[in-house]
Amino acid sequence: MLRVAVVGSGPSGCYTAQSLVQQDPDVVVDVLDRLPCPYGLVRYGVAPDHEKIKSLQNNLRTVLEHERVRFLGGVQIGPDGVPADRLRDLYHAVVYCVGAATDRHLGIPGEDLPGSWSATEFVSWYSAHPDAVDDGFVVGARSAVVIGVGNVAVDVTRMLARGTAELSPTDMPQGALTALAASRVSDISMVGRRGPSQARFTTKELRELGTLPDTEVTVDPEELAADPACADPSALPAPQRRNVEVLRGWAEAPAREARHRICLRFFLRPVELLAEAGRVAAVRFERTAPDGRGGVTGTGQYEDVEAQLVLRSVGYRGVPLEGLPFDTSTGTVPHVAGRVVREGLVTPGEYVAGWIKRGPTGVIGTNRPCAKETVTSLLEDADVLVRREVPEDPLTALRAEGIEPVEWTGWCAIERAEAELGASLGRGVVKLPDWESLMIAAHDNVL
């Protein structure tokens, strides 16, 4: 019997577990997660109004309910938890599927001013991540600037413009719903340093902005014209061509009155966040221009855009894991086909999958082939790995060391508590927003 630990219960972790039990009838998998709740970014990263994408949880649930897969939540790996070396003692193999846990920084003056946040912090708040802080994101703000033109930037822009009627049916925590309902933010600028044809959002996400009630979406025609690819988009790949067509439609639309105004801006590079009374008050941008090589260059012309709230959405980055090698240039664990590499040599029994393996690229489905490659490597090594003696049940060993994981019954108890909370508020399921309420639900309500 081959015992494998998968660290991380998001899509990459679940697809890894699924591939393992599908390909080998003699493997058993423990899926460990620092949080008491499974599903990773599907639970804590997908926007609450994207019900279709969030329904992927049903597929991941099927994996975690497999007879040879066990969910163990609330288990920290590394500092203040189970050391990586100890985990290796308990299992024949360990696969790390821990994602990219931090944000890239702009590296400009004023970036850390009050009122300036990473988009991930904002997403964590309205997604009820237990590590999130409720620090009054929208309190006192009239204008917001979202730096970045990817799908996460579109998500946070949409959340700022959504009304209570659209958000109340979602599983958004009550505190975030109340705060967004009271928000006075009316002007939102989503800004990219390059041209419209190079934006990273998908057309489906982009078009959603145009469907928001009582919201006007605008695009500066001059910024479209500054992008040579927009003059004749026929040579662009289909996704970029469709983006340009949508943006062109908004640029040509007549102005109208609306409660919210979303301005999509391009060829503006943030150079400084400006303060007033100790908080962010505006973002200073330098106008850029195409350099003819696919990049942009500064023009020396500057523009200040008012903002009492700044959300930075410029990408994710992996962080070092105690006990594992780390490539600081890529933010990933060095590997060969998923096998961890230390000082140029493959480490038997240690593997990676997902963003910590390949970097923060691709969509949710990209994790399937990524996981399959890693599992193929692991199973090729199985004859050697299984020779090492490990405990008959790692969970018994963990409990002996004072660790009490949240098992699947505990997670089901959390689900029931969230359904009960929603019913008490006259809503559907409403997420529990903090560690205390999650752990009370997990341990006090297990049938």
Short mmCIF file of C-alpha atoms in Angstrom, two decimals:
data_model
loop_
_atom_site.label_atom_id
_atom_site.label_comp_id
_atom_site.label_asym_id
_atom_site.label_seq_id
_atom_site.Cartn_x
_atom_site.Cartn_y
_atom_site.Cartn_z
CA MET A 1 0.00 0.00 0.00
CA LEU A 2 1.53 3.32 -1.14
CA ARG A 3 0.72 6.18 1.24
CA VAL A 4 0.86 9.68 -0.26
CA ALA A 5 0.34 13.06 1.36
CA VAL A 6 -0.94 15.86 -0.88
CA VAL A 7 -0.39 19.27 0.71
CA GLY A 8 -3.11 21.63 -0.48
CA SER A 9 -6.77 20.93 -1.28
CA GLY A 10 -7.29 23.36 -4.13
CA PRO A 11 -7.73 22.21 -7.73
CA SER A 12 -4.10 21.10 -8.16
CA GLY A 13 -4.20 19.08 -4.94
CA CYS A 14 -7.56 17.49 -5.73
CA TYR A 15 -6.55 16.66 -9.31
CA THR A 16 -3.34 15.11 -7.97
CA ALA A 17 -5.30 12.94 -5.53
CA GLN A 18 -7.77 12.01 -8.27
CA SER A 19 -5.03 11.00 -10.68
CA LEU A 20 -3.30 8.91 -8.01
CA VAL A 21 -6.34 6.83 -7.06
CA GLN A 22 -7.41 6.46 -10.69
CA GLN A 23 -4.03 5.19 -11.87
CA ASP A 24 -3.07 2.98 -8.95
CA PRO A 25 -5.55 0.80 -7.00
CA ASP A 26 -2.98 0.34 -4.22
CA VAL A 27 -2.49 3.99 -3.31
CA VAL A 28 -4.18 5.86 -0.43
CA VAL A 29 -4.04 9.64 -0.22
CA ASP A 30 -4.30 12.11 2.63
CA VAL A 31 -5.06 15.63 1.38
CA LEU A 32 -3.77 18.07 4.00
CA ASP A 33 -4.66 21.74 4.15
CA ARG A 34 -3.74 24.57 6.51
CA LEU A 35 -7.38 25.69 6.45
CA PRO A 36 -10.27 23.69 7.90
CA CYS A 37 -12.09 24.10 4.58
CA PRO A 38 -11.16 22.45 1.27
CA TYR A 39 -11.10 23.70 -2.35
CA GLY A 40 -8.44 26.45 -2.10
CA LEU A 41 -8.99 29.32 -4.50
CA VAL A 42 -12.26 27.85 -5.75
CA ARG A 43 -13.67 28.69 -2.31
CA TYR A 44 -11.52 31.68 -1.47
CA GLY A 45 -10.57 33.18 -4.84
CA VAL A 46 -13.47 32.78 -7.26
CA ALA A 47 -15.82 35.77 -7.08
CA PRO A 48 -19.03 35.03 -5.13
CA ASP A 49 -21.23 36.00 -8.09
CA HIS A 50 -19.52 33.44 -10.36
CA GLU A 51 -21.73 30.54 -9.34
CA LYS A 52 -20.91 28.43 -12.39
CA ILE A 53 -17.18 28.42 -11.64
CA LYS A 54 -17.80 27.94 -7.92
CA SER A 55 -19.86 24.86 -8.75
CA LEU A 56 -16.53 23.19 -9.56
CA GLN A 57 -16.50 22.48 -5.82
CA ASN A 58 -18.93 19.65 -6.58
CA ASN A 59 -16.31 17.96 -8.78
CA LEU A 60 -13.58 18.45 -6.18
CA ARG A 61 -15.94 17.14 -3.52
CA THR A 62 -16.26 13.85 -5.41
CA VAL A 63 -12.46 13.47 -5.25
CA LEU A 64 -12.27 14.17 -1.51
CA GLU A 65 -15.10 11.72 -0.79
CA HIS A 66 -13.33 8.86 -2.60
CA GLU A 67 -12.87 5.82 -0.35
CA ARG A 68 -9.07 6.01 -0.67
CA VAL A 69 -8.82 9.78 -0.19
CA ARG A 70 -8.99 11.47 3.23
CA PHE A 71 -9.25 15.22 3.90
CA LEU A 72 -7.26 16.51 6.89
CA GLY A 73 -7.85 20.23 7.36
CA GLY A 74 -6.34 22.63 9.85
CA VAL A 75 -2.88 21.07 9.49
CA GLN A 76 -0.01 23.53 9.13
CA ILE A 77 3.07 22.23 7.32
CA GLY A 78 6.30 23.99 8.23
CA PRO A 79 6.79 26.57 11.01
CA ASP A 80 4.41 26.13 13.97
CA GLY A 81 3.16 22.88 12.46
CA VAL A 82 4.37 19.60 11.02
CA PRO A 83 7.94 19.99 9.71
CA ALA A 84 8.51 18.84 6.13
CA ASP A 85 11.00 16.23 7.35
CA ARG A 86 8.43 14.80 9.75
CA LEU A 87 5.84 14.63 6.97
CA ARG A 88 8.29 12.60 4.91
CA ASP A 89 8.60 10.18 7.85
CA LEU A 90 4.84 9.60 7.84
CA TYR A 91 4.28 8.99 4.12
CA HIS A 92 6.01 7.21 1.27
CA ALA A 93 5.66 10.36 -0.84
CA VAL A 94 4.59 13.99 -0.40
CA VAL A 95 3.20 16.18 -3.18
CA TYR A 96 3.18 19.93 -2.48
CA CYS A 97 0.30 21.75 -4.18
CA VAL A 98 0.45 24.98 -2.22
CA GLY A 99 -0.06 27.55 -4.97
CA ALA A 100 1.46 31.02 -5.05
CA ALA A 101 0.72 32.48 -1.65
CA THR A 102 1.72 36.12 -1.98
CA ASP A 103 1.33 39.08 -4.33
CA ARG A 104 3.81 40.82 -6.54
CA HIS A 105 4.63 44.36 -5.50
CA LEU A 106 4.68 47.53 -7.57
CA GLY A 107 7.88 48.75 -5.90
CA ILE A 108 6.85 52.42 -5.97
CA PRO A 109 6.70 55.15 -3.30
CA GLY A 110 3.47 55.17 -1.29
CA GLU A 111 2.55 51.58 -2.09
CA ASP A 112 2.03 50.80 1.60
CA LEU A 113 -0.10 53.84 2.42
CA PRO A 114 -3.37 53.19 4.27
CA GLY A 115 -6.04 52.66 1.63
CA SER A 116 -3.66 50.77 -0.68
CA TRP A 117 -4.22 47.02 -0.74
CA SER A 118 -3.36 44.05 -2.85
CA ALA A 119 -6.37 42.79 -4.78
CA THR A 120 -5.84 39.44 -3.04
CA GLU A 121 -6.45 41.05 0.36
CA PHE A 122 -9.70 42.52 -0.93
CA VAL A 123 -10.74 39.19 -2.48
CA SER A 124 -9.92 37.36 0.77
CA TRP A 125 -12.15 39.78 2.67
CA TYR A 126 -15.23 39.40 0.50
CA SER A 127 -14.58 35.64 0.17
CA ALA A 128 -14.46 35.14 3.99
CA HIS A 129 -10.90 33.82 4.13
CA PRO A 130 -10.19 33.33 7.85
CA ASP A 131 -6.87 35.19 7.58
CA ALA A 132 -8.53 38.26 6.04
CA VAL A 133 -8.72 41.54 7.92
CA ASP A 134 -11.74 43.83 7.82
CA ASP A 135 -10.01 47.16 7.80
CA GLY A 136 -12.70 49.27 6.18
CA PHE A 137 -11.65 48.87 2.55
CA VAL A 138 -14.43 51.04 1.14
CA VAL A 139 -15.11 53.28 4.15
CA GLY A 140 -14.83 56.92 3.16
CA ALA A 141 -13.84 56.13 -0.44
CA ARG A 142 -15.50 57.83 -3.40
CA SER A 143 -13.02 56.87 -6.11
CA ALA A 144 -11.07 53.65 -6.56
CA VAL A 145 -8.16 52.71 -8.80
CA VAL A 146 -7.55 49.08 -9.70
CA ILE A 147 -4.02 48.60 -11.04
CA GLY A 148 -3.94 45.70 -13.48
CA VAL A 149 -6.00 44.42 -16.39
CA GLY A 150 -6.37 40.69 -15.71
CA ASN A 151 -9.40 38.70 -14.58
CA VAL A 152 -8.75 39.36 -10.89
CA ALA A 153 -8.74 43.10 -11.63
CA VAL A 154 -12.07 42.69 -13.42
CA ASP A 155 -13.45 40.72 -10.45
CA VAL A 156 -12.63 43.35 -7.84
CA THR A 157 -13.85 46.14 -10.13
CA ARG A 158 -17.14 44.30 -10.56
CA MET A 159 -17.52 43.74 -6.81
CA LEU A 160 -17.08 47.47 -6.17
CA ALA A 161 -19.89 48.24 -8.63
CA ARG A 162 -22.26 45.42 -7.67
CA GLY A 163 -25.44 46.26 -5.76
CA THR A 164 -26.89 44.55 -2.71
CA ALA A 165 -29.60 42.89 -4.78
CA GLU A 166 -26.99 41.04 -6.87
CA LEU A 167 -24.68 40.15 -3.96
CA SER A 168 -27.22 39.11 -1.33
CA PRO A 169 -27.98 35.73 -3.00
CA THR A 170 -24.28 34.82 -2.97
CA ASP A 171 -22.30 33.24 -0.13
CA MET A 172 -20.48 36.52 0.60
CA PRO A 173 -19.99 36.97 4.38
CA GLN A 174 -22.50 39.28 5.99
CA GLY A 175 -19.90 41.84 7.10
CA ALA A 176 -18.56 42.33 3.58
CA LEU A 177 -22.07 42.48 2.13
CA THR A 178 -23.08 45.16 4.63
CA ALA A 179 -19.94 47.20 3.95
CA LEU A 180 -20.30 47.02 0.16
CA ALA A 181 -24.00 47.91 0.42
CA ALA A 182 -23.03 51.08 2.29
CA SER A 183 -20.14 51.89 -0.07
CA ARG A 184 -20.00 55.38 -1.61
CA VAL A 185 -17.53 54.38 -4.30
CA SER A 186 -18.92 55.67 -7.59
CA ASP A 187 -15.87 56.04 -9.85
CA ILE A 188 -13.61 53.07 -10.55
CA SER A 189 -10.60 53.21 -12.86
CA MET A 190 -9.01 49.94 -14.01
CA VAL A 191 -5.59 50.76 -15.39
CA GLY A 192 -3.00 48.91 -17.44
CA ARG A 193 0.53 49.99 -18.35
CA ARG A 194 0.31 48.48 -21.84
CA GLY A 195 -2.25 48.67 -24.62
CA PRO A 196 -5.77 47.23 -24.91
CA SER A 197 -4.61 44.43 -27.22
CA GLN A 198 -2.22 43.18 -24.51
CA ALA A 199 -4.72 43.09 -21.63
CA ARG A 200 -4.90 39.74 -19.84
CA PHE A 201 -8.62 39.60 -19.03
CA THR A 202 -10.88 37.20 -20.90
CA THR A 203 -13.67 38.55 -23.07
CA LYS A 204 -16.32 36.80 -21.00
CA GLU A 205 -15.15 38.53 -17.84
CA LEU A 206 -14.78 41.85 -19.64
CA ARG A 207 -18.30 41.78 -21.04
CA GLU A 208 -19.73 41.24 -17.56
CA LEU A 209 -18.79 44.81 -16.69
CA GLY A 210 -21.21 46.02 -19.35
CA THR A 211 -24.09 44.06 -17.80
CA LEU A 212 -23.90 45.65 -14.35
CA PRO A 213 -27.08 47.57 -13.44
CA ASP A 214 -26.82 51.36 -13.25
CA THR A 215 -23.18 51.28 -14.39
CA GLU A 216 -21.51 53.08 -17.28
CA VAL A 217 -18.31 51.62 -18.74
CA THR A 218 -16.04 54.00 -20.63
CA VAL A 219 -12.87 53.65 -22.70
CA ASP A 220 -10.75 56.57 -23.91
CA PRO A 221 -10.77 56.48 -27.76
CA GLU A 222 -7.31 58.08 -27.83
CA GLU A 223 -5.86 55.26 -25.73
CA LEU A 224 -7.38 52.73 -28.13
CA ALA A 225 -5.91 54.63 -31.07
CA ALA A 226 -2.47 54.60 -29.44
CA ASP A 227 -2.36 50.80 -29.76
CA PRO A 228 -1.34 49.94 -33.35
CA ALA A 229 -3.03 46.54 -33.09
CA CYS A 230 -6.39 48.20 -32.43
CA ALA A 231 -6.42 50.01 -35.76
CA ASP A 232 -6.69 46.64 -37.53
CA PRO A 233 -7.29 43.87 -34.99
CA SER A 234 -7.73 41.18 -37.67
CA ALA A 235 -4.16 39.95 -37.14
CA LEU A 236 -4.65 39.48 -33.39
CA PRO A 237 -5.39 36.08 -31.81
CA ALA A 238 -9.15 35.58 -31.44
CA PRO A 239 -9.31 36.31 -27.65
CA GLN A 240 -7.49 39.63 -27.99
CA ARG A 241 -9.48 40.53 -31.09
CA ARG A 242 -12.74 40.01 -29.22
CA ASN A 243 -11.45 42.13 -26.33
CA VAL A 244 -10.65 44.98 -28.69
CA GLU A 245 -14.10 44.76 -30.26
CA VAL A 246 -15.77 45.05 -26.85
CA LEU A 247 -13.56 47.96 -25.82
CA ARG A 248 -14.18 49.73 -29.11
CA GLY A 249 -17.92 49.46 -28.55
CA TRP A 250 -17.62 51.16 -25.17
CA ALA A 251 -15.34 53.85 -26.58
CA GLU A 252 -17.94 54.72 -29.20
CA ALA A 253 -20.98 54.60 -26.90
CA PRO A 254 -22.62 57.92 -25.89
CA ALA A 255 -22.27 59.05 -22.29
CA ARG A 256 -25.15 58.35 -19.92
CA GLU A 257 -26.06 58.90 -16.28
CA ALA A 258 -25.33 56.03 -13.92
CA ARG A 259 -24.63 55.41 -10.25
CA HIS A 260 -21.27 53.78 -11.00
CA ARG A 261 -18.74 54.70 -13.66
CA ILE A 262 -16.02 52.25 -14.65
CA CYS A 263 -13.17 53.73 -16.71
CA LEU A 264 -10.83 51.32 -18.47
CA ARG A 265 -7.50 53.07 -18.95
CA PHE A 266 -4.39 51.98 -20.87
CA PHE A 267 -0.79 53.06 -21.45
CA LEU A 268 -0.46 54.34 -17.87
CA ARG A 269 2.29 53.08 -15.56
CA PRO A 270 1.96 53.76 -11.81
CA VAL A 271 4.98 55.61 -10.44
CA GLU A 272 3.77 56.86 -7.03
CA LEU A 273 0.82 56.76 -4.65
CA LEU A 274 0.10 60.24 -3.32
CA ALA A 275 -1.05 60.89 0.24
CA GLU A 276 -3.41 63.28 1.93
CA ALA A 277 -3.94 63.29 5.69
CA GLY A 278 -1.84 60.15 5.96
CA ARG A 279 -3.90 58.07 3.50
CA VAL A 280 -3.78 57.43 -0.22
CA ALA A 281 -5.52 60.18 -2.17
CA ALA A 282 -4.38 59.66 -5.76
CA VAL A 283 -2.19 57.56 -8.03
CA ARG A 284 0.40 59.26 -10.20
CA PHE A 285 0.81 57.54 -13.57
CA GLU A 286 3.35 58.05 -16.32
CA ARG A 287 1.97 57.89 -19.84
CA THR A 288 3.62 55.06 -21.80
CA ALA A 289 3.85 54.33 -25.51
CA PRO A 290 4.51 51.18 -27.55
CA ASP A 291 8.23 50.54 -28.01
CA GLY A 292 7.80 48.48 -31.18
CA ARG A 293 9.01 45.29 -29.49
CA GLY A 294 5.86 44.31 -27.62
CA GLY A 295 6.65 46.45 -24.57
CA VAL A 296 6.17 50.06 -23.59
CA THR A 297 8.42 52.97 -22.79
CA GLY A 298 7.83 56.04 -20.61
CA THR A 299 7.00 59.35 -22.24
CA GLY A 300 7.74 61.71 -19.34
CA GLN A 301 4.09 62.83 -19.25
CA TYR A 302 2.22 62.29 -15.99
CA GLU A 303 -1.38 62.12 -14.84
CA ASP A 304 -2.82 61.97 -11.32
CA VAL A 305 -5.99 59.91 -10.82
CA GLU A 306 -7.97 60.48 -7.63
CA ALA A 307 -8.39 57.43 -5.41
CA GLN A 308 -9.14 56.88 -1.74
CA LEU A 309 -8.93 53.14 -2.42
CA VAL A 310 -6.20 51.47 -4.49
CA LEU A 311 -6.27 47.75 -5.29
CA ARG A 312 -3.08 46.34 -6.80
CA SER A 313 -3.65 43.35 -9.09
CA VAL A 314 -0.29 42.71 -10.72
CA GLY A 315 0.16 38.98 -10.21
CA TYR A 316 1.01 36.31 -7.65
CA ARG A 317 4.25 34.81 -6.46
CA GLY A 318 5.19 31.59 -4.68
CA VAL A 319 6.89 31.72 -1.29
CA PRO A 320 9.64 29.46 0.09
CA LEU A 321 8.53 26.35 1.95
CA GLU A 322 10.59 25.38 4.98
CA GLY A 323 12.51 22.23 4.19
CA LEU A 324 12.22 22.53 0.39
CA PRO A 325 14.52 24.17 -2.17
CA PHE A 326 13.24 27.38 -3.78
CA ASP A 327 14.09 29.32 -6.92
CA THR A 328 13.73 33.00 -6.01
CA SER A 329 13.88 34.10 -9.65
CA THR A 330 10.74 32.16 -10.61
CA GLY A 331 9.03 31.81 -7.23
CA THR A 332 8.83 28.04 -7.69
CA VAL A 333 10.30 24.83 -6.30
CA PRO A 334 12.95 23.41 -8.69
CA HIS A 335 11.75 20.16 -10.23
CA VAL A 336 12.00 17.75 -13.14
CA ALA A 337 8.56 16.60 -14.30
CA GLY A 338 7.27 17.28 -10.79
CA ARG A 339 10.15 15.60 -8.92
CA VAL A 340 11.76 18.04 -6.46
CA VAL A 341 15.40 18.79 -7.28
CA ARG A 342 17.95 19.61 -4.57
CA GLU A 343 21.37 20.88 -5.62
CA GLY A 344 20.89 19.40 -9.07
CA LEU A 345 19.72 15.99 -7.85
CA VAL A 346 16.18 14.57 -7.85
CA THR A 347 14.81 14.00 -4.34
CA PRO A 348 12.95 10.66 -4.17
CA GLY A 349 9.56 10.97 -2.49
CA GLU A 350 9.08 14.75 -2.81
CA TYR A 351 7.01 16.26 -5.62
CA VAL A 352 5.23 19.46 -6.64
CA ALA A 353 2.17 20.32 -8.72
CA GLY A 354 0.24 23.49 -9.51
CA TRP A 355 1.50 27.04 -9.23
CA ILE A 356 4.39 26.20 -6.88
CA LYS A 357 5.60 23.92 -9.69
CA ARG A 358 5.01 26.00 -12.81
CA GLY A 359 4.35 29.54 -11.55
CA PRO A 360 1.00 31.41 -11.41
CA THR A 361 -0.12 30.70 -14.96
CA GLY A 362 -3.07 29.08 -16.66
CA VAL A 363 -6.69 28.54 -15.66
CA ILE A 364 -8.19 26.02 -13.22
CA GLY A 365 -8.21 23.31 -15.88
CA THR A 366 -4.48 23.76 -16.50
CA ASN A 367 -3.92 21.96 -13.20
CA ARG A 368 -5.16 18.65 -14.60
CA PRO A 369 -2.29 17.90 -17.01
CA CYS A 370 0.14 19.46 -14.55
CA ALA A 371 -1.02 17.07 -11.81
CA LYS A 372 -1.03 14.11 -14.18
CA GLU A 373 2.62 14.71 -15.11
CA THR A 374 3.63 14.79 -11.45
CA VAL A 375 1.61 11.68 -10.62
CA THR A 376 3.20 9.83 -13.54
CA SER A 377 6.62 10.61 -12.08
CA LEU A 378 5.56 9.55 -8.59
CA LEU A 379 4.11 6.23 -9.73
CA GLU A 380 7.24 5.52 -11.76
CA ASP A 381 9.11 5.82 -8.46
CA ALA A 382 6.57 3.78 -6.47
CA ASP A 383 8.50 0.49 -6.41
CA VAL A 384 11.36 2.21 -4.62
CA LEU A 385 9.21 4.49 -2.42
CA VAL A 386 7.04 1.72 -1.00
CA ARG A 387 10.05 -0.11 0.43
CA ARG A 388 10.46 2.52 3.12
CA GLU A 389 8.61 1.79 6.35
CA VAL A 390 5.97 4.33 7.36
CA PRO A 391 3.27 4.27 10.08
CA GLU A 392 0.20 2.21 9.27
CA ASP A 393 -1.96 5.31 9.82
CA PRO A 394 -0.26 8.73 9.78
CA LEU A 395 -3.33 10.28 11.42
CA THR A 396 -2.69 8.30 14.61
CA ALA A 397 0.88 9.62 14.66
CA LEU A 398 -0.29 13.20 14.10
CA ARG A 399 -2.79 12.97 16.93
CA ALA A 400 -0.11 11.57 19.23
CA GLU A 401 1.86 14.75 18.54
CA GLY A 402 -1.05 16.97 19.55
CA ILE A 403 -2.42 17.70 16.09
CA GLU A 404 -6.18 17.30 15.71
CA PRO A 405 -7.11 17.70 12.04
CA VAL A 406 -10.54 18.70 10.79
CA GLU A 407 -11.72 15.60 8.99
CA TRP A 408 -14.45 15.41 6.35
CA THR A 409 -17.19 15.20 8.98
CA GLY A 410 -15.88 18.45 10.43
CA TRP A 411 -16.02 20.15 7.05
CA CYS A 412 -19.59 18.89 6.56
CA ALA A 413 -20.43 20.42 9.95
CA ILE A 414 -19.02 23.76 8.74
CA GLU A 415 -21.24 23.51 5.65
CA ARG A 416 -24.29 22.93 7.84
CA ALA A 417 -23.39 25.89 10.05
CA GLU A 418 -23.04 28.14 6.99
CA ALA A 419 -26.44 27.02 5.71
CA GLU A 420 -27.98 27.72 9.12
CA LEU A 421 -26.33 31.15 9.26
CA GLY A 422 -27.69 32.03 5.83
CA ALA A 423 -31.20 30.91 6.77
CA SER A 424 -31.09 33.06 9.91
CA LEU A 425 -30.20 36.07 7.73
CA GLY A 426 -32.83 35.37 5.09
CA ARG A 427 -30.14 34.47 2.58
CA GLY A 428 -28.74 31.27 1.08
CA VAL A 429 -25.48 29.78 2.33
CA VAL A 430 -23.36 32.46 4.03
CA LYS A 431 -19.69 31.79 4.75
CA LEU A 432 -18.30 31.84 8.26
CA PRO A 433 -15.64 34.57 8.14
CA ASP A 434 -13.10 33.75 10.89
CA TRP A 435 -11.02 30.98 12.42
CA GLU A 436 -12.99 30.86 15.66
CA SER A 437 -16.39 30.35 14.08
CA LEU A 438 -15.02 27.80 11.62
CA MET A 439 -13.33 25.71 14.31
CA ILE A 440 -16.32 25.88 16.64
CA ALA A 441 -18.55 24.67 13.82
CA ALA A 442 -16.11 21.91 12.86
CA HIS A 443 -15.67 20.50 16.35
CA ASP A 444 -18.95 21.27 18.13
CA ASN A 445 -21.38 20.15 15.45
CA VAL A 446 -19.87 16.91 14.18
CA LEU A 447 -22.59 14.28 14.05
#
